[in-house]
Amino acid sequence: MVFAGSISLAAYAARDRSARLAVVREAPPPDAPKPRLLDRVRETLRARHYSPRTEEAYVAWIRRYIFFHGKRHPAELSAPEVTRFLSSLAVEGRVAASTQNQALSALLFLYREVLGVELRWLDDIVRAKRPVRLPVVLTREEVRAVIDFLSGPPRLMACLLYGAGLRVLECCRLRVQDVDFGGNQIVVRGGKGDKDRTTMLPAVVKSDLVRHLAAVKNQHERDLTAGAGWVEMPTALARKYPHAGRQWVWQWVFPATRMYVDRATGQRRRHHLHETVLQREVKHAVWQAGIPKRASPHTLRHSFATHLLEDNHDIRTVQELLGHRDVTTTQIYTHVLNRGPAAVRSPADRMFGP
């Protein structure tokens, strides 16, 4: 004889057993979401030690490419879409050949390195032909006139661009330990192509540079007293030497006027002087000097190379001072020397001149 109560107890036990089985057989947690495409691009660029500026440019071009095709995933696109995008840049955007080639390099990196697409059409994409342009060069008198209208750190920086052949960012990123007063040289760390090189320290700026660094050191000591005084360290040196970011030798030669707080570490730092400050000051000085040339800070580097060649210095030496990988890049300055067309007397001068 089975009682009603015993039936209820068996049913309860069955329900409890099935509930325990359900807990045991519960589905595993879902996998973590895959990183977004642009995040994958950034990770791949950093893994290959591309510069932050290259990363910024490549990500911008890939984003622009995706939006151009209505936010379709690049894996769904191929050669016709790449060609259409590049043609739009040239025809509608009227961009320079170097800009178009930069966009192509970004897309090739996306397909080959990020998406792992090895298709023949990637090799068939034709790069835009870059026209040969002569650099803008100032005469020695014009260089003097421009520098005379500058003052403070921009004047010192302009003297280093012209006197040592530095690039703008190379000058902005100089650290105290990179200036060797005893050896009369400047060490450029991580220049274009992540290459180091040495160049001369102009004797004419040594005394002014010493006074400038004394003022910078006083500012750094005040920052240390206020609990700041940090600078950004290259690569992983911040982990290897945790306190090196406050040492004097790692400080910027041309620090910014304001401090900022790094989000990752909470450190109060100073960045180097932004390149736009020098660009703006030089442009204004060129206007004040009344020079009818489209000159910029980089023009001072062009003038440095040209004037060295005018003084009969070996082109290989100039190549090493400029940090050019190929001597053909340096040879462009031979086209603007006074030994070129300016040294040939015009037949009109022979006919009508004195």
PDB file of N, CA and C in Angstrom, residues 195-270:
ATOM      1  N   LYS A 195      66.609  55.032 -36.329  1.00  0.00           N
ATOM      2  CA  LYS A 195      68.062  54.940 -36.413  1.00  0.00           C
ATOM      3  C   LYS A 195      68.701  56.033 -35.557  1.00  0.00           C
ATOM      4  N   ASP A 196      69.817  55.684 -34.923  1.00  0.00           N
ATOM      5  CA  ASP A 196      70.612  56.655 -34.185  1.00  0.00           C
ATOM      6  C   ASP A 196      71.720  57.197 -35.083  1.00  0.00           C
ATOM      7  N   ARG A 197      72.119  58.426 -34.824  1.00  0.00           N
ATOM      8  CA  ARG A 197      73.248  59.001 -35.555  1.00  0.00           C
ATOM      9  C   ARG A 197      73.809  60.148 -34.726  1.00  0.00           C
ATOM     10  N   THR A 198      74.970  60.621 -35.121  1.00  0.00           N
ATOM     11  CA  THR A 198      75.589  61.778 -34.475  1.00  0.00           C
ATOM     12  C   THR A 198      75.745  62.889 -35.497  1.00  0.00           C
ATOM     13  N   THR A 199      75.647  64.100 -35.017  1.00  0.00           N
ATOM     14  CA  THR A 199      75.875  65.270 -35.857  1.00  0.00           C
ATOM     15  C   THR A 199      76.605  66.310 -35.023  1.00  0.00           C
ATOM     16  N   MET A 200      77.036  67.385 -35.654  1.00  0.00           N
ATOM     17  CA  MET A 200      77.840  68.362 -34.926  1.00  0.00           C
ATOM     18  C   MET A 200      76.971  69.251 -34.036  1.00  0.00           C
ATOM     19  N   LEU A 201      77.592  69.775 -32.992  1.00  0.00           N
ATOM     20  CA  LEU A 201      76.974  70.792 -32.149  1.00  0.00           C
ATOM     21  C   LEU A 201      77.570  72.132 -32.548  1.00  0.00           C
ATOM     22  N   PRO A 202      76.792  73.027 -33.142  1.00  0.00           N
ATOM     23  CA  PRO A 202      77.355  74.310 -33.591  1.00  0.00           C
ATOM     24  C   PRO A 202      77.953  75.089 -32.421  1.00  0.00           C
ATOM     25  N   ALA A 203      79.178  75.547 -32.595  1.00  0.00           N
ATOM     26  CA  ALA A 203      79.848  76.284 -31.525  1.00  0.00           C
ATOM     27  C   ALA A 203      79.139  77.591 -31.208  1.00  0.00           C
ATOM     28  N   VAL A 204      78.439  78.142 -32.188  1.00  0.00           N
ATOM     29  CA  VAL A 204      77.813  79.444 -31.995  1.00  0.00           C
ATOM     30  C   VAL A 204      76.644  79.386 -31.018  1.00  0.00           C
ATOM     31  N   VAL A 205      76.095  78.202 -30.792  1.00  0.00           N
ATOM     32  CA  VAL A 205      74.927  78.093 -29.905  1.00  0.00           C
ATOM     33  C   VAL A 205      75.288  77.497 -28.548  1.00  0.00           C
ATOM     34  N   LYS A 206      76.544  77.124 -28.332  1.00  0.00           N
ATOM     35  CA  LYS A 206      76.909  76.419 -27.101  1.00  0.00           C
ATOM     36  C   LYS A 206      76.629  77.268 -25.857  1.00  0.00           C
ATOM     37  N   SER A 207      77.052  78.513 -25.860  1.00  0.00           N
ATOM     38  CA  SER A 207      76.857  79.348 -24.661  1.00  0.00           C
ATOM     39  C   SER A 207      75.380  79.586 -24.394  1.00  0.00           C
ATOM     40  N   ASP A 208      74.610  79.866 -25.442  1.00  0.00           N
ATOM     41  CA  ASP A 208      73.171  80.067 -25.245  1.00  0.00           C
ATOM     42  C   ASP A 208      72.489  78.783 -24.781  1.00  0.00           C
ATOM     43  N   LEU A 209      72.952  77.647 -25.302  1.00  0.00           N
ATOM     44  CA  LEU A 209      72.352  76.376 -24.923  1.00  0.00           C
ATOM     45  C   LEU A 209      72.678  76.032 -23.466  1.00  0.00           C
ATOM     46  N   VAL A 210      73.879  76.383 -23.013  1.00  0.00           N
ATOM     47  CA  VAL A 210      74.246  76.152 -21.614  1.00  0.00           C
ATOM     48  C   VAL A 210      73.346  76.970 -20.691  1.00  0.00           C
ATOM     49  N   ARG A 211      73.120  78.228 -21.020  1.00  0.00           N
ATOM     50  CA  ARG A 211      72.238  79.068 -20.195  1.00  0.00           C
ATOM     51  C   ARG A 211      70.802  78.545 -20.232  1.00  0.00           C
ATOM     52  N   HIS A 212      70.370  78.088 -21.395  1.00  0.00           N
ATOM     53  CA  HIS A 212      69.016  77.539 -21.509  1.00  0.00           C
ATOM     54  C   HIS A 212      68.861  76.294 -20.631  1.00  0.00           C
ATOM     55  N   LEU A 213      69.837  75.393 -20.654  1.00  0.00           N
ATOM     56  CA  LEU A 213      69.751  74.180 -19.855  1.00  0.00           C
ATOM     57  C   LEU A 213      69.817  74.481 -18.361  1.00  0.00           C
ATOM     58  N   ALA A 214      70.528  75.534 -17.975  1.00  0.00           N
ATOM     59  CA  ALA A 214      70.546  75.922 -16.566  1.00  0.00           C
ATOM     60  C   ALA A 214      69.151  76.336 -16.102  1.00  0.00           C
ATOM     61  N   ALA A 215      68.444  77.083 -16.955  1.00  0.00           N
ATOM     62  CA  ALA A 215      67.075  77.467 -16.613  1.00  0.00           C
ATOM     63  C   ALA A 215      66.144  76.256 -16.583  1.00  0.00           C
ATOM     64  N   VAL A 216      66.341  75.339 -17.517  1.00  0.00           N
ATOM     65  CA  VAL A 216      65.521  74.126 -17.536  1.00  0.00           C
ATOM     66  C   VAL A 216      65.776  73.287 -16.289  1.00  0.00           C
ATOM     67  N   LYS A 217      67.027  73.222 -15.837  1.00  0.00           N
ATOM     68  CA  LYS A 217      67.339  72.446 -14.640  1.00  0.00           C
ATOM     69  C   LYS A 217      66.700  73.061 -13.403  1.00  0.00           C
ATOM     70  N   ASN A 218      66.694  74.370 -13.313  1.00  0.00           N
ATOM     71  CA  ASN A 218      66.022  75.028 -12.189  1.00  0.00           C
ATOM     72  C   ASN A 218      64.526  74.714 -12.185  1.00  0.00           C
ATOM     73  N   GLN A 219      63.932  74.721 -13.369  1.00  0.00           N
ATOM     74  CA  GLN A 219      62.514  74.375 -13.472  1.00  0.00           C
ATOM     75  C   GLN A 219      62.288  72.925 -13.058  1.00  0.00           C
ATOM     76  N   HIS A 220      63.181  72.036 -13.462  1.00  0.00           N
ATOM     77  CA  HIS A 220      63.053  70.626 -13.112  1.00  0.00           C
ATOM     78  C   HIS A 220      63.157  70.421 -11.604  1.00  0.00           C
ATOM     79  N   GLU A 221      64.051  71.145 -10.947  1.00  0.00           N
ATOM     80  CA  GLU A 221      64.182  71.021  -9.501  1.00  0.00           C
ATOM     81  C   GLU A 221      62.934  71.519  -8.795  1.00  0.00           C
ATOM     82  N   ARG A 222      62.320  72.561  -9.322  1.00  0.00           N
ATOM     83  CA  ARG A 222      61.057  73.024  -8.727  1.00  0.00           C
ATOM     84  C   ARG A 222      59.962  71.983  -8.918  1.00  0.00           C
ATOM     85  N   ASP A 223      59.963  71.326 -10.084  1.00  0.00           N
ATOM     86  CA  ASP A 223      58.976  70.270 -10.323  1.00  0.00           C
ATOM     87  C   ASP A 223      59.174  69.111  -9.352  1.00  0.00           C
ATOM     88  N   LEU A 224      60.433  68.750  -9.099  1.00  0.00           N
ATOM     89  CA  LEU A 224      60.706  67.666  -8.155  1.00  0.00           C
ATOM     90  C   LEU A 224      60.206  68.013  -6.762  1.00  0.00           C
ATOM     91  N   THR A 225      60.421  69.255  -6.367  1.00  0.00           N
ATOM     92  CA  THR A 225      59.964  69.689  -5.046  1.00  0.00           C
ATOM     93  C   THR A 225      58.450  69.617  -4.940  1.00  0.00           C
ATOM     94  N   ALA A 226      57.760  69.846  -6.062  1.00  0.00           N
ATOM     95  CA  ALA A 226      56.289  69.810  -6.074  1.00  0.00           C
ATOM     96  C   ALA A 226      55.743  68.402  -6.280  1.00  0.00           C
ATOM     97  N   GLY A 227      56.618  67.388  -6.290  1.00  0.00           N
ATOM     98  CA  GLY A 227      56.163  66.007  -6.469  1.00  0.00           C
ATOM     99  C   GLY A 227      55.981  65.605  -7.913  1.00  0.00           C
ATOM    100  N   ALA A 228      56.505  66.415  -8.835  1.00  0.00           N
ATOM    101  CA  ALA A 228      56.381  66.100 -10.266  1.00  0.00           C
ATOM    102  C   ALA A 228      57.779  65.784 -10.810  1.00  0.00           C
ATOM    103  N   GLY A 229      58.086  66.276 -12.003  1.00  0.00           N
ATOM    104  CA  GLY A 229      59.421  66.091 -12.567  1.00  0.00           C
ATOM    105  C   GLY A 229      59.605  64.846 -13.392  1.00  0.00           C
ATOM    106  N   TRP A 230      58.512  64.172 -13.764  1.00  0.00           N
ATOM    107  CA  TRP A 230      58.611  62.962 -14.575  1.00  0.00           C
ATOM    108  C   TRP A 230      58.600  63.308 -16.056  1.00  0.00           C
ATOM    109  N   VAL A 231      59.229  62.444 -16.865  1.00  0.00           N
ATOM    110  CA  VAL A 231      59.131  62.528 -18.317  1.00  0.00           C
ATOM    111  C   VAL A 231      58.812  61.137 -18.853  1.00  0.00           C
ATOM    112  N   GLU A 232      58.299  61.094 -20.060  1.00  0.00           N
ATOM    113  CA  GLU A 232      58.017  59.815 -20.701  1.00  0.00           C
ATOM    114  C   GLU A 232      59.326  59.122 -21.054  1.00  0.00           C
ATOM    115  N   MET A 233      59.396  57.828 -20.769  1.00  0.00           N
ATOM    116  CA  MET A 233      60.592  57.048 -21.049  1.00  0.00           C
ATOM    117  C   MET A 233      60.386  56.207 -22.300  1.00  0.00           C
ATOM    118  N   PRO A 234      61.458  55.972 -23.072  1.00  0.00           N
ATOM    119  CA  PRO A 234      61.309  55.152 -24.286  1.00  0.00           C
ATOM    120  C   PRO A 234      61.152  53.677 -23.956  1.00  0.00           C
ATOM    121  N   THR A 235      60.391  52.994 -24.807  1.00  0.00           N
ATOM    122  CA  THR A 235      60.135  51.546 -24.741  1.00  0.00           C
ATOM    123  C   THR A 235      59.781  51.121 -23.315  1.00  0.00           C
ATOM    124  N   ALA A 236      60.478  50.091 -22.795  1.00  0.00           N
ATOM    125  CA  ALA A 236      60.140  49.554 -21.479  1.00  0.00           C
ATOM    126  C   ALA A 236      61.116  49.996 -20.398  1.00  0.00           C
ATOM    127  N   LEU A 237      61.857  51.073 -20.620  1.00  0.00           N
ATOM    128  CA  LEU A 237      62.831  51.515 -19.630  1.00  0.00           C
ATOM    129  C   LEU A 237      62.171  51.987 -18.346  1.00  0.00           C
ATOM    130  N   ALA A 238      60.907  52.415 -18.432  1.00  0.00           N
ATOM    131  CA  ALA A 238      60.214  52.852 -17.221  1.00  0.00           C
ATOM    132  C   ALA A 238      60.039  51.698 -16.248  1.00  0.00           C
ATOM    133  N   ARG A 239      59.856  50.470 -16.750  1.00  0.00           N
ATOM    134  CA  ARG A 239      59.739  49.307 -15.867  1.00  0.00           C
ATOM    135  C   ARG A 239      61.108  48.838 -15.389  1.00  0.00           C
ATOM    136  N   LYS A 240      62.101  48.948 -16.247  1.00  0.00           N
ATOM    137  CA  LYS A 240      63.436  48.498 -15.876  1.00  0.00           C
ATOM    138  C   LYS A 240      64.082  49.444 -14.876  1.00  0.00           C
ATOM    139  N   TYR A 241      63.875  50.746 -15.076  1.00  0.00           N
ATOM    140  CA  TYR A 241      64.422  51.756 -14.174  1.00  0.00           C
ATOM    141  C   TYR A 241      63.263  52.636 -13.699  1.00  0.00           C
ATOM    142  N   PRO A 242      62.577  52.235 -12.643  1.00  0.00           N
ATOM    143  CA  PRO A 242      61.327  52.918 -12.248  1.00  0.00           C
ATOM    144  C   PRO A 242      61.498  54.399 -11.924  1.00  0.00           C
ATOM    145  N   HIS A 243      62.679  54.802 -11.438  1.00  0.00           N
ATOM    146  CA  HIS A 243      62.865  56.190 -11.019  1.00  0.00           C
ATOM    147  C   HIS A 243      63.674  57.009 -12.022  1.00  0.00           C
ATOM    148  N   ALA A 244      64.009  56.417 -13.154  1.00  0.00           N
ATOM    149  CA  ALA A 244      64.835  57.153 -14.127  1.00  0.00           C
ATOM    150  C   ALA A 244      64.069  58.316 -14.750  1.00  0.00           C
ATOM    151  N   GLY A 245      62.739  58.242 -14.755  1.00  0.00           N
ATOM    152  CA  GLY A 245      61.946  59.306 -15.374  1.00  0.00           C
ATOM    153  C   GLY A 245      62.044  60.642 -14.684  1.00  0.00           C
ATOM    154  N   ARG A 246      62.640  60.681 -13.480  1.00  0.00           N
ATOM    155  CA  ARG A 246      62.812  61.947 -12.767  1.00  0.00           C
ATOM    156  C   ARG A 246      64.261  62.415 -12.791  1.00  0.00           C
ATOM    157  N   GLN A 247      65.148  61.618 -13.383  1.00  0.00           N
ATOM    158  CA  GLN A 247      66.553  61.996 -13.411  1.00  0.00           C
ATOM    159  C   GLN A 247      66.793  63.099 -14.434  1.00  0.00           C
ATOM    160  N   TRP A 248      67.804  63.918 -14.153  1.00  0.00           N
ATOM    161  CA  TRP A 248      68.089  65.081 -14.989  1.00  0.00           C
ATOM    162  C   TRP A 248      68.500  64.678 -16.401  1.00  0.00           C
ATOM    163  N   VAL A 249      69.266  63.594 -16.554  1.00  0.00           N
ATOM    164  CA  VAL A 249      69.780  63.241 -17.879  1.00  0.00           C
ATOM    165  C   VAL A 249      68.668  62.860 -18.848  1.00  0.00           C
ATOM    166  N   TRP A 250      67.506  62.431 -18.332  1.00  0.00           N
ATOM    167  CA  TRP A 250      66.414  62.016 -19.205  1.00  0.00           C
ATOM    168  C   TRP A 250      65.455  63.162 -19.537  1.00  0.00           C
ATOM    169  N   GLN A 251      65.658  64.328 -18.968  1.00  0.00           N
ATOM    170  CA  GLN A 251      64.736  65.436 -19.208  1.00  0.00           C
ATOM    171  C   GLN A 251      64.880  65.977 -20.624  1.00  0.00           C
ATOM    172  N   TRP A 252      63.795  66.565 -21.117  1.00  0.00           N
ATOM    173  CA  TRP A 252      63.804  67.168 -22.452  1.00  0.00           C
ATOM    174  C   TRP A 252      64.653  68.438 -22.445  1.00  0.00           C
ATOM    175  N   VAL A 253      65.389  68.657 -23.515  1.00  0.00           N
ATOM    176  CA  VAL A 253      66.133  69.917 -23.660  1.00  0.00           C
ATOM    177  C   VAL A 253      65.172  71.076 -23.840  1.00  0.00           C
ATOM    178  N   PHE A 254      64.076  70.827 -24.539  1.00  0.00           N
ATOM    179  CA  PHE A 254      63.077  71.868 -24.766  1.00  0.00           C
ATOM    180  C   PHE A 254      61.731  71.389 -24.203  1.00  0.00           C
ATOM    181  N   PRO A 255      61.520  71.523 -22.894  1.00  0.00           N
ATOM    182  CA  PRO A 255      60.282  71.026 -22.283  1.00  0.00           C
ATOM    183  C   PRO A 255      59.106  71.962 -22.545  1.00  0.00           C
ATOM    184  N   ALA A 256      57.928  71.405 -22.421  1.00  0.00           N
ATOM    185  CA  ALA A 256      56.707  72.198 -22.569  1.00  0.00           C
ATOM    186  C   ALA A 256      56.529  73.111 -21.358  1.00  0.00           C
ATOM    187  N   THR A 257      55.713  74.112 -21.519  1.00  0.00           N
ATOM    188  CA  THR A 257      55.489  75.072 -20.435  1.00  0.00           C
ATOM    189  C   THR A 257      54.493  74.554 -19.410  1.00  0.00           C
ATOM    190  N   ARG A 258      53.705  73.547 -19.762  1.00  0.00           N
ATOM    191  CA  ARG A 258      52.690  73.026 -18.850  1.00  0.00           C
ATOM    192  C   ARG A 258      52.943  71.558 -18.567  1.00  0.00           C
ATOM    193  N   MET A 259      52.455  71.112 -17.404  1.00  0.00           N
ATOM    194  CA  MET A 259      52.543  69.711 -17.035  1.00  0.00           C
ATOM    195  C   MET A 259      51.212  69.015 -17.314  1.00  0.00           C
ATOM    196  N   TYR A 260      51.252  67.697 -17.361  1.00  0.00           N
ATOM    197  CA  TYR A 260      50.053  66.892 -17.534  1.00  0.00           C
ATOM    198  C   TYR A 260      50.163  65.671 -16.630  1.00  0.00           C
ATOM    199  N   VAL A 261      49.046  65.018 -16.387  1.00  0.00           N
ATOM    200  CA  VAL A 261      49.001  63.824 -15.546  1.00  0.00           C
ATOM    201  C   VAL A 261      48.805  62.614 -16.447  1.00  0.00           C
ATOM    202  N   ASP A 262      49.753  61.680 -16.388  1.00  0.00           N
ATOM    203  CA  ASP A 262      49.645  60.468 -17.177  1.00  0.00           C
ATOM    204  C   ASP A 262      48.559  59.576 -16.598  1.00  0.00           C
ATOM    205  N   ARG A 263      47.630  59.135 -17.439  1.00  0.00           N
ATOM    206  CA  ARG A 263      46.493  58.359 -16.960  1.00  0.00           C
ATOM    207  C   ARG A 263      46.900  56.994 -16.425  1.00  0.00           C
ATOM    208  N   ALA A 264      47.900  56.381 -17.050  1.00  0.00           N
ATOM    209  CA  ALA A 264      48.273  55.022 -16.658  1.00  0.00           C
ATOM    210  C   ALA A 264      49.007  54.995 -15.321  1.00  0.00           C
ATOM    211  N   THR A 265      49.884  55.962 -15.084  1.00  0.00           N
ATOM    212  CA  THR A 265      50.723  55.937 -13.889  1.00  0.00           C
ATOM    213  C   THR A 265      50.343  56.984 -12.850  1.00  0.00           C
ATOM    214  N   GLY A 266      49.597  58.004 -13.259  1.00  0.00           N
ATOM    215  CA  GLY A 266      49.276  59.090 -12.341  1.00  0.00           C
ATOM    216  C   GLY A 266      50.422  60.059 -12.120  1.00  0.00           C
ATOM    217  N   GLN A 267      51.493  59.925 -12.893  1.00  0.00           N
ATOM    218  CA  GLN A 267      52.654  60.800 -12.735  1.00  0.00           C
ATOM    219  C   GLN A 267      52.384  62.169 -13.364  1.00  0.00           C
ATOM    220  N   ARG A 268      52.904  63.191 -12.736  1.00  0.00           N
ATOM    221  CA  ARG A 268      52.826  64.548 -13.287  1.00  0.00           C
ATOM    222  C   ARG A 268      54.071  64.766 -14.135  1.00  0.00           C
ATOM    223  N   ARG A 269      53.865  64.892 -15.427  1.00  0.00           N
ATOM    224  CA  ARG A 269      54.967  64.934 -16.375  1.00  0.00           C
ATOM    225  C   ARG A 269      54.989  66.239 -17.158  1.00  0.00           C
ATOM    226  N   ARG A 270      56.113  66.425 -17.821  1.00  0.00           N
ATOM    227  CA  ARG A 270      56.233  67.470 -18.847  1.00  0.00           C
ATOM    228  C   ARG A 270      56.539  66.797 -20.176  1.00  0.00           C
TER     229      ARG A 270
END
